[in-house]
Amino acid sequence: MRGLTCIAVGTLLAGSLLPEALTQAPVEAPPAFSPGTMTLVTNGLVDQATFDADRAVFEEQEGRAEGLGPVYNAQSCAECHQNPVTGGISQVTELRAGHFDGINFIDHVGGSLINDRAINPAFQERVLGGNEVRTFRTSLNTLGDGFVEAIDSNTLVAISNGQPFGMRGQFIQVPVNEANNAVRGGRFGWKNQHASLKSFSADAYLNEMGITSPLQPNDNTSNGTVVDDGIPDPENLGDVDLFAEFMRATGVPPRDLVLAATADAQAGSVLFSQVGCTTCHVRNITTAPAGTVINQGALTVSAALGNKVIHPFGDFLLHDVGTGDGIVQNGGQSTRNKVRTAPLWGMRSRGRLMHDGETVNRNESILRHAGEATSVINNYRSLSTGQKNQLILFLNSL
Ligand code: HEC
Ligand code: HEC
C-alpha cells in the first residue's frame, strides 16, 4: 500500500495542478457517538451548537398547527429514527401495498405507502380490495448517511462490475428533486429510491408527517381522495435543509470495540469474508474527494465528508435474494423483487431484521437469503456450529 501511495503522489506532483485531497490517503470517518457517553457529536460538517440545534428540529414533535396531516405516520423524524440515539434505527414499520397484473406492479390508489394515521377518522387510509401485494418496511439507520451521499456514483457502478455474474447488484438512477429531478445513482431507502438526503427529507416530511415543503408542495390524498386538513402548511420553514444537515453531520455507527477485539469475533470476521458475504456486504468504501460536486450540482462534498473510509457492510445496490417485496418505486419494473443490500453497520441496535422486520434472529436472517445469495448461503450452511456462532458474534460487534 505504501508503495502505491508513493507512486500516486509522485505522479500527481508531476501534474502539480490536481487537488491536494487526491494526494492524501483517505482517513477513517469518525464515530457518531462514544458508547461511553452516548452523546451525538458532529463529524465537523457544522459546529456542535449548530448540530445540536439541527438535531432538535429532527426530534421536534409536529402538530396540526405545523401542518401535520391530513394523513401521516408519526409526528417527528426521531419517532422512527432513534435507536440507540436520534438518527438511528427503530422497530417502527410502514405498510406498502399495490397490485401485480402479471406484468407490472401498479401502485395502490394514492401511492403504495398506506399512511397509518390521520388527523380525522374520516381520512383514514386502508388497503383497498384488489391490492394483494403488501409489505412492511422497517425504518432505517441514518447515522453516517452524509458519507453515503458523498460516495461517487461511479464507485457504486465499479462495485457492481466487480461482483460475480449472477450476484451483480443493480445500479439505478433516481431523480434529485433539488436539481430539477436530474438523475443520480440511488443509494437511500430499501429500494434505493433516493440519491440525496435533501430529497429524502422532503419526501419523509410529506409522506411520514404530511408536511409539505417547496420540494414536495402537494399534500397527500387519502386513498386517492383529496382531503383538506383545513390548515395550510406553513411556508418553507427550512426544516428540510435542517434535517439533511443533521444527517450529513452525523458520524458513522460506532462498533463495539471490546467485542470486536475478541478472538471469536475476529475469527467470525474472517469467515464473513471467506464464505462470500462481503460480495454484497462490502467492508470498505471511500467517499469522493472534498470539492467534488455531487447531487447533480446541488451539493459540494465538504472536507468533513470527503476522502473518508467507511465500513457500511453494504454495496448500496439492489439484489434479488428471494425476499423481494413486489413493490416498485423509482427503479422501474425490473426492481420489483429486489432489495438494497442491508448495510450491516449499527446492526447490533436492530432486533427485527430484513426489510419487513419479520426475522428476529441472526441465523434465520442469514438462512432467509436465497436467489443471488444461494451459493454464499450454502457456504455458510457448511460451517460448523462454532464457526456460525463466531460469524454471528462478529455481526453483533457492528
Ligand atoms: C413513521 C416512521 C418514520 C418517520 C416519522 C420518518 N421516517 Fe425516515 N424512514 C422510515 C422508514 C420505514 C424508512 C425506510 C423506507 C423505505 O425504504 O421503505 C425510512 C428511511 C429513511 C431514510 C433512508 C436512510 C437510508 O440510509 O437509506 C432517511 C434519510 C430518512 N428516513 C429520513 C427521515 C427524515 C428526515 C424524517 C423526518 C422528516 C423521517 N425520516 C421520518 C420511517 C420513518
Ligand atoms: C447477493 C447479495 C448478498 C449476499 C451474498 C449476502 N447478503 Fe445479506 N443481505 C442482502 C440483501 C439484499 C439483504 C436485505 C434483504 C431483505 O431485507 O429482504 C440482506 C440482509 C442481511 C441481513 C439483515 C440485516 C438487517 O439489518 O435487517 C443480515 C444479518 C445479512 N444480510 C447477513 C449476511 C451474511 C452473514 C451473509 C453471508 C453468509 C450475507 N448476508 C450474504 C444481500 C446479500
PDB file of C-alpha atoms and ligand atoms in Angstrom, residues 58 73-81 90 92-94 96 137-142 145 148 187-193 196-197 200-202 204-206 208-209 243-244 247 316 329 340 343, ligand 1:
ATOM      1  CA  PHE A  58     -35.194  16.333  13.771  1.00  0.00           C
ATOM      2  CA  ASN A  73     -47.366   8.009  10.155  1.00  0.00           C
ATOM      3  CA  ALA A  74     -45.764   9.784  13.113  1.00  0.00           C
ATOM      4  CA  GLN A  75     -45.132  13.265  14.494  1.00  0.00           C
ATOM      5  CA  SER A  76     -41.354  13.564  14.321  1.00  0.00           C
ATOM      6  CA  CYS A  77     -38.423  12.103  12.417  1.00  0.00           C
ATOM      7  CA  ALA A  78     -36.938  10.844  15.680  1.00  0.00           C
ATOM      8  CA  GLU A  79     -40.091   8.862  16.474  1.00  0.00           C
ATOM      9  CA  CYS A  80     -38.900   6.337  13.896  1.00  0.00           C
ATOM     10  CA  HIS A  81     -35.164   7.113  13.853  1.00  0.00           C
ATOM     11  CA  SER A  90     -36.173   1.731  15.217  1.00  0.00           C
ATOM     12  CA  VAL A  92     -41.296   1.063  13.520  1.00  0.00           C
ATOM     13  CA  THR A  93     -42.537  -0.337  10.229  1.00  0.00           C
ATOM     14  CA  GLU A  94     -44.593   1.096   7.429  1.00  0.00           C
ATOM     15  CA  ARG A  96     -46.969  -0.577   1.383  1.00  0.00           C
ATOM     16  CA  ARG A 137     -40.777  -1.964   5.737  1.00  0.00           C
ATOM     17  CA  THR A 138     -38.732  -1.191   8.805  1.00  0.00           C
ATOM     18  CA  SER A 139     -37.210   2.180   9.450  1.00  0.00           C
ATOM     19  CA  LEU A 140     -33.510   2.610   8.608  1.00  0.00           C
ATOM     20  CA  ASN A 141     -30.441   3.981  10.286  1.00  0.00           C
ATOM     21  CA  THR A 142     -29.461   7.470   9.087  1.00  0.00           C
ATOM     22  CA  ASP A 145     -25.573   8.837   5.745  1.00  0.00           C
ATOM     23  CA  VAL A 148     -23.031   7.511   1.874  1.00  0.00           C
ATOM     24  CA  ARG A 187     -28.491   4.669  -2.507  1.00  0.00           C
ATOM     25  CA  PHE A 188     -31.095   5.515   0.183  1.00  0.00           C
ATOM     26  CA  GLY A 189     -34.173   3.531   1.192  1.00  0.00           C
ATOM     27  CA  TRP A 190     -34.855  -0.195   0.848  1.00  0.00           C
ATOM     28  CA  LYS A 191     -35.338   0.286  -2.898  1.00  0.00           C
ATOM     29  CA  ASN A 192     -32.549   2.842  -3.432  1.00  0.00           C
ATOM     30  CA  GLN A 193     -35.343   5.265  -4.179  1.00  0.00           C
ATOM     31  CA  SER A 196     -29.881  12.820  -1.917  1.00  0.00           C
ATOM     32  CA  LEU A 197     -30.599  13.378   1.777  1.00  0.00           C
ATOM     33  CA  PHE A 200     -35.300  12.062   1.124  1.00  0.00           C
ATOM     34  CA  SER A 201     -36.041  14.623   3.847  1.00  0.00           C
ATOM     35  CA  ALA A 202     -38.693  16.395   1.764  1.00  0.00           C
ATOM     36  CA  ALA A 204     -40.251  11.901   4.502  1.00  0.00           C
ATOM     37  CA  TYR A 205     -41.669  15.210   5.722  1.00  0.00           C
ATOM     38  CA  LEU A 206     -44.553  14.803   3.280  1.00  0.00           C
ATOM     39  CA  GLU A 208     -44.346  10.346   7.098  1.00  0.00           C
ATOM     40  CA  MET A 209     -45.686  13.540   8.630  1.00  0.00           C
ATOM     41  CA  PHE A 243     -32.971  17.539   8.626  1.00  0.00           C
ATOM     42  CA  ALA A 244     -30.485  16.981   5.802  1.00  0.00           C
ATOM     43  CA  MET A 247     -27.915  13.646   8.995  1.00  0.00           C
ATOM     44  CA  PHE A 316     -25.958   0.292  -1.953  1.00  0.00           C
ATOM     45  CA  GLN A 329     -40.604   2.681  -6.537  1.00  0.00           C
ATOM     46  CA  ARG A 340     -30.944  -2.935  -1.366  1.00  0.00           C
ATOM     47  CA  PRO A 343     -25.976  -2.065   5.356  1.00  0.00           C
TER      48      PRO A 343
HETATM   49  C1  HEC B   1     -43.285   6.613  10.732  1.00  0.00           C
HETATM   50  C2  HEC B   1     -41.880   6.373  10.794  1.00  0.00           C
HETATM   51  C3  HEC B   1     -40.942   7.333  10.109  1.00  0.00           C
HETATM   52  C4  HEC B   1     -40.843   8.706  10.264  1.00  0.00           C
HETATM   53  C5  HEC B   1     -41.715   9.607  11.074  1.00  0.00           C
HETATM   54  C6  HEC B   1     -39.703   9.105   9.472  1.00  0.00           C
HETATM   55  N1  HEC B   1     -39.122   8.020   8.879  1.00  0.00           N
HETATM   56 FE1  HEC B   1     -37.426   8.011   7.772  1.00  0.00          FE
HETATM   57  N2  HEC B   1     -37.699   6.058   7.361  1.00  0.00           N
HETATM   58  C7  HEC B   1     -38.746   5.293   7.802  1.00  0.00           C
HETATM   59  C8  HEC B   1     -38.799   4.059   7.066  1.00  0.00           C
HETATM   60  C9  HEC B   1     -39.834   2.954   7.242  1.00  0.00           C
HETATM   61  C10 HEC B   1     -37.724   4.079   6.166  1.00  0.00           C
HETATM   62  C11 HEC B   1     -37.420   3.049   5.092  1.00  0.00           C
HETATM   63  C12 HEC B   1     -38.247   3.481   3.876  1.00  0.00           C
HETATM   64  C13 HEC B   1     -38.222   2.501   2.742  1.00  0.00           C
HETATM   65  O1  HEC B   1     -37.218   2.473   2.031  1.00  0.00           O
HETATM   66  O2  HEC B   1     -39.191   1.766   2.586  1.00  0.00           O
HETATM   67  C14 HEC B   1     -37.046   5.351   6.385  1.00  0.00           C
HETATM   68  C15 HEC B   1     -35.895   5.734   5.730  1.00  0.00           C
HETATM   69  C16 HEC B   1     -35.293   6.973   5.882  1.00  0.00           C
HETATM   70  C17 HEC B   1     -34.053   7.371   5.235  1.00  0.00           C
HETATM   71  C18 HEC B   1     -33.157   6.481   4.375  1.00  0.00           C
HETATM   72  C19 HEC B   1     -31.949   6.029   5.174  1.00  0.00           C
HETATM   73  C20 HEC B   1     -31.006   5.144   4.400  1.00  0.00           C
HETATM   74  O3  HEC B   1     -29.828   5.092   4.778  1.00  0.00           O
HETATM   75  O4  HEC B   1     -31.401   4.520   3.422  1.00  0.00           O
HETATM   76  C21 HEC B   1     -33.838   8.684   5.550  1.00  0.00           C
HETATM   77  C22 HEC B   1     -32.687   9.539   5.094  1.00  0.00           C
HETATM   78  C23 HEC B   1     -34.939   9.107   6.392  1.00  0.00           C
HETATM   79  N3  HEC B   1     -35.799   8.042   6.589  1.00  0.00           N
HETATM   80  C24 HEC B   1     -35.102  10.381   6.901  1.00  0.00           C
HETATM   81  C25 HEC B   1     -36.225  10.794   7.620  1.00  0.00           C
HETATM   82  C26 HEC B   1     -36.486  12.179   7.989  1.00  0.00           C
HETATM   83  C27 HEC B   1     -35.598  13.356   7.682  1.00  0.00           C
HETATM   84  C28 HEC B   1     -37.672  12.180   8.658  1.00  0.00           C
HETATM   85  C29 HEC B   1     -38.436  13.356   9.205  1.00  0.00           C
HETATM   86  C30 HEC B   1     -38.843  14.343   8.231  1.00  0.00           C
HETATM   87  C31 HEC B   1     -38.138  10.801   8.717  1.00  0.00           C
HETATM   88  N4  HEC B   1     -37.244  10.000   8.062  1.00  0.00           N
HETATM   89  C32 HEC B   1     -39.304  10.415   9.338  1.00  0.00           C
HETATM   90  C33 HEC B   1     -39.621   5.638   8.801  1.00  0.00           C
HETATM   91  C34 HEC B   1     -39.853   6.922   9.226  1.00  0.00           C
END
